[in-house]
Amino acid sequence: MSTWNFMDASSKETLLDLVRREAEGMFALVATDEAWGGPTAAGEWTAANVVGHLVDTTETYFVGFDAAAGKGEGPAPVPLTDMAVHVDAGARQLEAVPRAELIERLRTALARELEIFEGLSAEEWMGLQVPHKYMGPLPAAFYPVFALVDYTLHSWDIREGLGRPHALAADSADMLIPLCNILWANTVARTPAEKPIEVGINITSGAHAGGIRMTLGAEGLQQEPGSLEGVETVIDFDPASFVLTAYGRINAGTVNGDTTVAAEFLSSFYRI
């Protein structure tokens, strides 16, 4: 299981191999004229905007790692609630960069971040604190899994914009499940006016198959892995549908129990 938990240093090589594979898949997508200027499932972005976003985001990671090494200040902090506005501006500021130049800039950024990630020791994996623009200081391990999000989710966005039949790879989706749980815990938009909402999230397959009892109340989202016995409303997800739902790409899940309770729970998070 440690190989599929990005917070364990033993997952490093598996995670970085997934980043490389998903990145090459994206580079193949954006090499086509059809994709480059076409729509995506990432709001109003074209594939060109997606590439600009990844350049902007990755280059900001370097500022954080330099700061963690004592070389200058970290990126200016921005609340997570404002992330969408800022990443849109960052993507659009690169719209005038020629296609070949922008893609090469992203390849260079990818190579540099992979070199940084490869160089992290087992102790630094979770022990090195790196300032993040939207989430404050985070263990270094979060940055390679964010890179996997960048290439996996945005490749899905581009394929969706092309109208192609497509899906997420099981291993990439599996690796992202623990991050999605953290994402939900940090993006609660509202809590119930009266009693807390309790649902079970059941991952039906893969490395993280099993239940998580989730309670949303005045203190935010509490998560307890384990048996879902006694939970009246359970939502089943395969790994890909869980990841795509958590990141706001689709509305998915199979509800066993009260669909109204499930809908209230699933609508309680803001999307980034």
Coordinates of C-alpha atoms in Angstrom, one line a residue:
M1 CA 0.0 0.0 0.0
S2 CA 2.9 2.4 0.7
T3 CA 3.7 2.4 -3.0
W4 CA 0.3 4.0 -3.7
N5 CA 0.4 6.5 -0.8
F6 CA 2.2 9.6 -2.1
M7 CA 3.0 10.6 1.5
D8 CA 5.2 7.6 1.9
A9 CA 8.7 8.0 0.4
S10 CA 8.6 4.5 -1.0
S11 CA 6.0 5.7 -3.5
K12 CA 8.5 8.1 -5.1
E13 CA 9.5 6.1 -8.1
T14 CA 6.0 4.9 -8.9
L15 CA 4.7 8.4 -8.6
L16 CA 7.4 9.9 -10.8
D17 CA 6.9 7.2 -13.4
L18 CA 3.2 8.1 -13.6
V19 CA 4.0 11.8 -13.9
R20 CA 6.4 11.0 -16.8
R21 CA 3.8 8.9 -18.6
E22 CA 0.9 11.3 -18.1
A23 CA 3.1 14.2 -19.3
E24 CA 4.1 12.4 -22.5
G25 CA 0.5 11.7 -23.1
M26 CA -0.3 15.4 -22.8
F27 CA 2.6 16.4 -25.1
A28 CA 1.2 14.0 -27.7
L29 CA -2.2 15.6 -27.4
V30 CA -1.1 19.2 -27.7
A31 CA 1.1 18.4 -30.8
T32 CA -2.1 18.3 -32.9
D33 CA -3.6 21.4 -34.4
E34 CA -7.0 20.1 -33.6
A35 CA -6.3 20.1 -29.8
W36 CA -4.2 23.3 -29.5
G37 CA -6.8 25.8 -30.3
G38 CA -9.8 23.7 -29.4
P39 CA -12.1 23.8 -26.3
T40 CA -11.3 21.8 -23.2
A41 CA -13.3 20.8 -20.1
A42 CA -11.3 23.3 -18.1
G43 CA -13.7 26.2 -18.3
E44 CA -13.0 28.5 -21.2
W45 CA -9.4 27.3 -21.7
T46 CA -8.0 25.9 -24.9
A47 CA -5.3 23.4 -24.8
A48 CA -2.9 26.3 -25.3
N49 CA -4.2 27.9 -22.1
V50 CA -3.7 24.5 -20.3
V51 CA -0.1 24.4 -21.3
G52 CA 0.4 28.1 -20.3
H53 CA -1.2 27.2 -16.9
L54 CA 1.2 24.3 -16.4
V55 CA 4.2 26.5 -17.3
D56 CA 3.1 29.2 -14.8
T57 CA 2.3 26.7 -12.1
T58 CA 5.5 24.7 -12.4
E59 CA 7.7 27.7 -12.5
T60 CA 6.0 28.9 -9.3
Y61 CA 7.0 25.6 -7.7
F62 CA 10.6 26.5 -8.3
V63 CA 10.2 29.7 -6.3
G64 CA 8.9 27.6 -3.4
F65 CA 11.7 25.1 -3.6
D66 CA 14.3 27.8 -3.8
A67 CA 12.8 29.4 -0.7
A68 CA 12.9 26.1 1.1
A69 CA 16.6 25.9 0.4
G70 CA 17.1 29.4 1.8
K71 CA 17.3 31.2 -1.6
G72 CA 14.9 34.1 -1.6
E73 CA 11.3 34.4 -0.6
G74 CA 8.5 32.0 -1.4
P75 CA 5.6 32.9 -3.7
A76 CA 3.3 35.7 -2.5
P77 CA 0.5 33.9 -0.7
V78 CA -3.0 33.8 -2.1
P79 CA -6.1 32.3 -0.4
L80 CA -7.2 28.9 -1.9
T81 CA -10.6 30.4 -2.5
D82 CA -9.1 32.8 -5.0
M83 CA -6.9 30.2 -6.7
A84 CA -9.2 29.9 -9.8
V85 CA -8.9 33.6 -10.6
H86 CA -5.1 33.6 -10.2
V87 CA -4.4 30.5 -12.2
D88 CA -6.6 31.8 -15.0
A89 CA -4.6 35.0 -15.1
G90 CA -1.3 33.1 -15.0
A91 CA -2.4 31.0 -18.0
R92 CA -3.6 33.8 -20.1
Q93 CA -0.5 36.0 -19.6
L94 CA 1.3 33.4 -21.8
E95 CA -1.2 33.4 -24.7
A96 CA 1.1 35.4 -27.0
V97 CA 4.0 32.9 -26.6
P98 CA 4.4 30.8 -29.9
R99 CA 3.3 27.2 -29.6
A100 CA 6.6 25.5 -30.1
E101 CA 8.3 27.9 -27.6
L102 CA 5.6 27.4 -25.0
I103 CA 5.7 23.6 -25.3
E104 CA 9.5 23.6 -25.0
R105 CA 9.2 25.8 -22.0
L106 CA 6.9 23.3 -20.4
R107 CA 9.2 20.4 -21.3
T108 CA 12.1 22.3 -19.7
A109 CA 10.0 23.0 -16.5
L110 CA 9.0 19.3 -16.3
A111 CA 12.6 18.1 -16.6
R112 CA 13.6 20.5 -13.9
E113 CA 10.9 19.6 -11.5
L114 CA 11.5 15.9 -12.0
E115 CA 15.2 16.4 -11.2
I116 CA 14.2 18.2 -8.0
F117 CA 11.8 15.4 -7.0
E118 CA 14.3 12.7 -7.8
G119 CA 16.8 14.4 -5.6
L120 CA 14.6 14.4 -2.5
S121 CA 15.8 12.1 0.2
A122 CA 13.4 9.8 2.2
E123 CA 13.6 12.3 5.1
E124 CA 12.9 15.3 2.8
W125 CA 10.0 13.6 1.1
M126 CA 7.7 14.6 4.0
G127 CA 10.2 16.5 6.2
L128 CA 11.1 19.4 3.8
Q129 CA 8.5 22.2 4.0
V130 CA 8.0 24.1 0.7
P131 CA 5.9 27.2 0.6
H132 CA 2.9 26.8 -1.8
K133 CA 1.3 29.9 -3.3
Y134 CA -2.3 28.8 -2.3
M135 CA -1.8 26.4 0.6
G136 CA 1.1 27.7 2.6
P137 CA 4.0 25.4 3.7
L138 CA 3.5 21.9 2.5
P139 CA 5.7 18.8 2.7
A140 CA 7.8 18.3 -0.5
A141 CA 5.9 15.1 -1.4
F142 CA 2.8 17.2 -2.3
Y143 CA 4.5 18.7 -5.3
P144 CA 5.1 15.6 -7.4
V145 CA 1.5 14.5 -6.7
F146 CA 0.3 18.0 -7.8
A147 CA 2.3 17.4 -11.0
L148 CA 0.4 14.2 -11.5
V149 CA -2.9 16.1 -11.0
D150 CA -1.7 18.7 -13.5
Y151 CA -0.9 16.2 -16.3
T152 CA -3.6 13.6 -15.6
L153 CA -6.6 15.9 -15.0
H154 CA -5.7 18.4 -17.7
S155 CA -5.1 15.6 -20.3
W156 CA -8.6 14.5 -19.4
D157 CA -9.8 18.1 -20.0
I158 CA -8.2 18.2 -23.5
R159 CA -9.5 14.8 -24.5
E160 CA -13.0 15.7 -23.3
G161 CA -12.8 18.9 -25.3
L162 CA -12.0 16.8 -28.4
G163 CA -15.1 14.7 -27.8
R164 CA -13.2 11.5 -27.8
P165 CA -14.1 8.4 -25.8
H166 CA -11.6 8.3 -23.1
A167 CA -10.9 7.4 -19.4
L168 CA -8.3 7.7 -16.6
A169 CA -5.7 5.1 -16.2
A170 CA -6.3 3.1 -13.0
D171 CA -2.8 3.5 -11.5
S172 CA -2.9 7.3 -11.9
A173 CA -6.4 7.5 -10.4
D174 CA -5.3 5.2 -7.5
M175 CA -2.4 7.5 -6.7
L176 CA -4.6 10.5 -6.5
I177 CA -7.2 9.2 -4.1
P178 CA -5.4 10.2 -0.8
L179 CA -4.9 13.7 -2.3
C180 CA -8.6 14.0 -3.1
N181 CA -9.5 13.3 0.5
I182 CA -7.2 16.1 1.6
L183 CA -8.6 18.3 -1.1
W184 CA -12.2 17.8 0.2
A185 CA -11.0 18.5 3.8
N186 CA -9.6 21.9 2.7
T187 CA -12.3 23.1 0.3
V188 CA -15.4 23.0 2.5
A189 CA -17.7 25.8 1.2
R190 CA -20.5 25.4 3.7
T191 CA -21.5 23.3 6.7
P192 CA -25.0 22.1 7.5
A193 CA -27.2 24.6 9.4
E194 CA -28.5 21.9 11.8
K195 CA -27.1 18.5 12.5
P196 CA -23.9 17.2 10.8
I197 CA -24.1 15.3 7.5
E198 CA -22.7 11.7 7.6
V199 CA -22.0 9.7 4.5
G200 CA -19.8 6.8 3.6
I201 CA -17.5 7.0 0.6
N202 CA -16.8 3.5 -0.7
I203 CA -13.9 3.1 -3.2
T204 CA -14.9 0.0 -5.1
S205 CA -11.6 -1.1 -6.6
G206 CA -7.9 -0.5 -6.7
A207 CA -5.2 0.1 -4.1
H208 CA -7.4 2.2 -1.9
A209 CA -10.5 0.1 -2.1
G210 CA -12.6 0.4 1.1
G211 CA -14.7 2.7 3.1
I212 CA -14.3 6.2 4.6
R213 CA -16.9 7.5 7.0
M214 CA -17.2 11.2 6.4
T215 CA -18.9 13.6 8.8
L216 CA -19.4 17.2 7.7
G217 CA -20.2 19.6 10.6
A218 CA -19.3 22.8 12.3
E219 CA -15.7 21.7 12.7
G220 CA -15.3 20.9 9.0
L221 CA -14.9 17.5 7.4
Q222 CA -13.9 14.6 9.6
Q223 CA -12.7 11.4 7.9
E224 CA -12.5 8.0 9.4
P225 CA -11.3 5.1 7.2
G226 CA -12.8 1.7 8.0
S227 CA -16.1 -0.1 8.2
L228 CA -19.2 1.7 6.9
E229 CA -21.5 -0.4 9.0
G230 CA -24.4 1.7 10.3
V231 CA -23.9 4.5 7.8
E232 CA -27.3 5.1 6.2
T233 CA -26.0 6.8 3.1
V234 CA -23.1 5.4 1.2
I235 CA -21.7 6.7 -2.2
D236 CA -19.8 4.1 -4.3
F237 CA -17.0 5.4 -6.6
D238 CA -14.5 3.7 -8.7
P239 CA -11.1 5.5 -8.5
A240 CA -11.5 7.5 -11.7
S241 CA -15.0 8.7 -10.9
F242 CA -13.9 9.7 -7.4
V243 CA -11.0 11.7 -8.7
L244 CA -13.0 13.4 -11.4
T245 CA -15.8 14.2 -8.9
A246 CA -13.5 15.6 -6.3
Y247 CA -11.9 17.9 -8.9
G248 CA -15.2 19.1 -10.2
R249 CA -15.0 17.5 -13.7
I250 CA -18.1 15.3 -13.4
N251 CA -20.9 14.5 -11.0
A252 CA -20.7 10.8 -10.4
G253 CA -21.2 8.1 -7.8
T254 CA -23.8 5.5 -7.0
V255 CA -25.9 6.4 -3.9
N256 CA -27.1 3.7 -1.5
G257 CA -29.5 5.4 0.8
D258 CA -30.8 9.0 0.9
T259 CA -30.0 10.7 -2.4
T260 CA -30.9 14.1 -0.8
V261 CA -28.3 13.7 1.9
A262 CA -25.7 12.6 -0.7
A263 CA -26.5 15.6 -2.9
E264 CA -26.2 18.0 0.1
F265 CA -22.8 16.5 1.0
L266 CA -21.4 16.6 -2.6
S267 CA -22.5 20.2 -3.0
S268 CA -20.7 21.4 0.1
F269 CA -17.3 21.9 -1.5
Y270 CA -15.9 24.7 -3.7
R271 CA -14.0 23.8 -6.8
I272 CA -10.5 24.8 -7.5

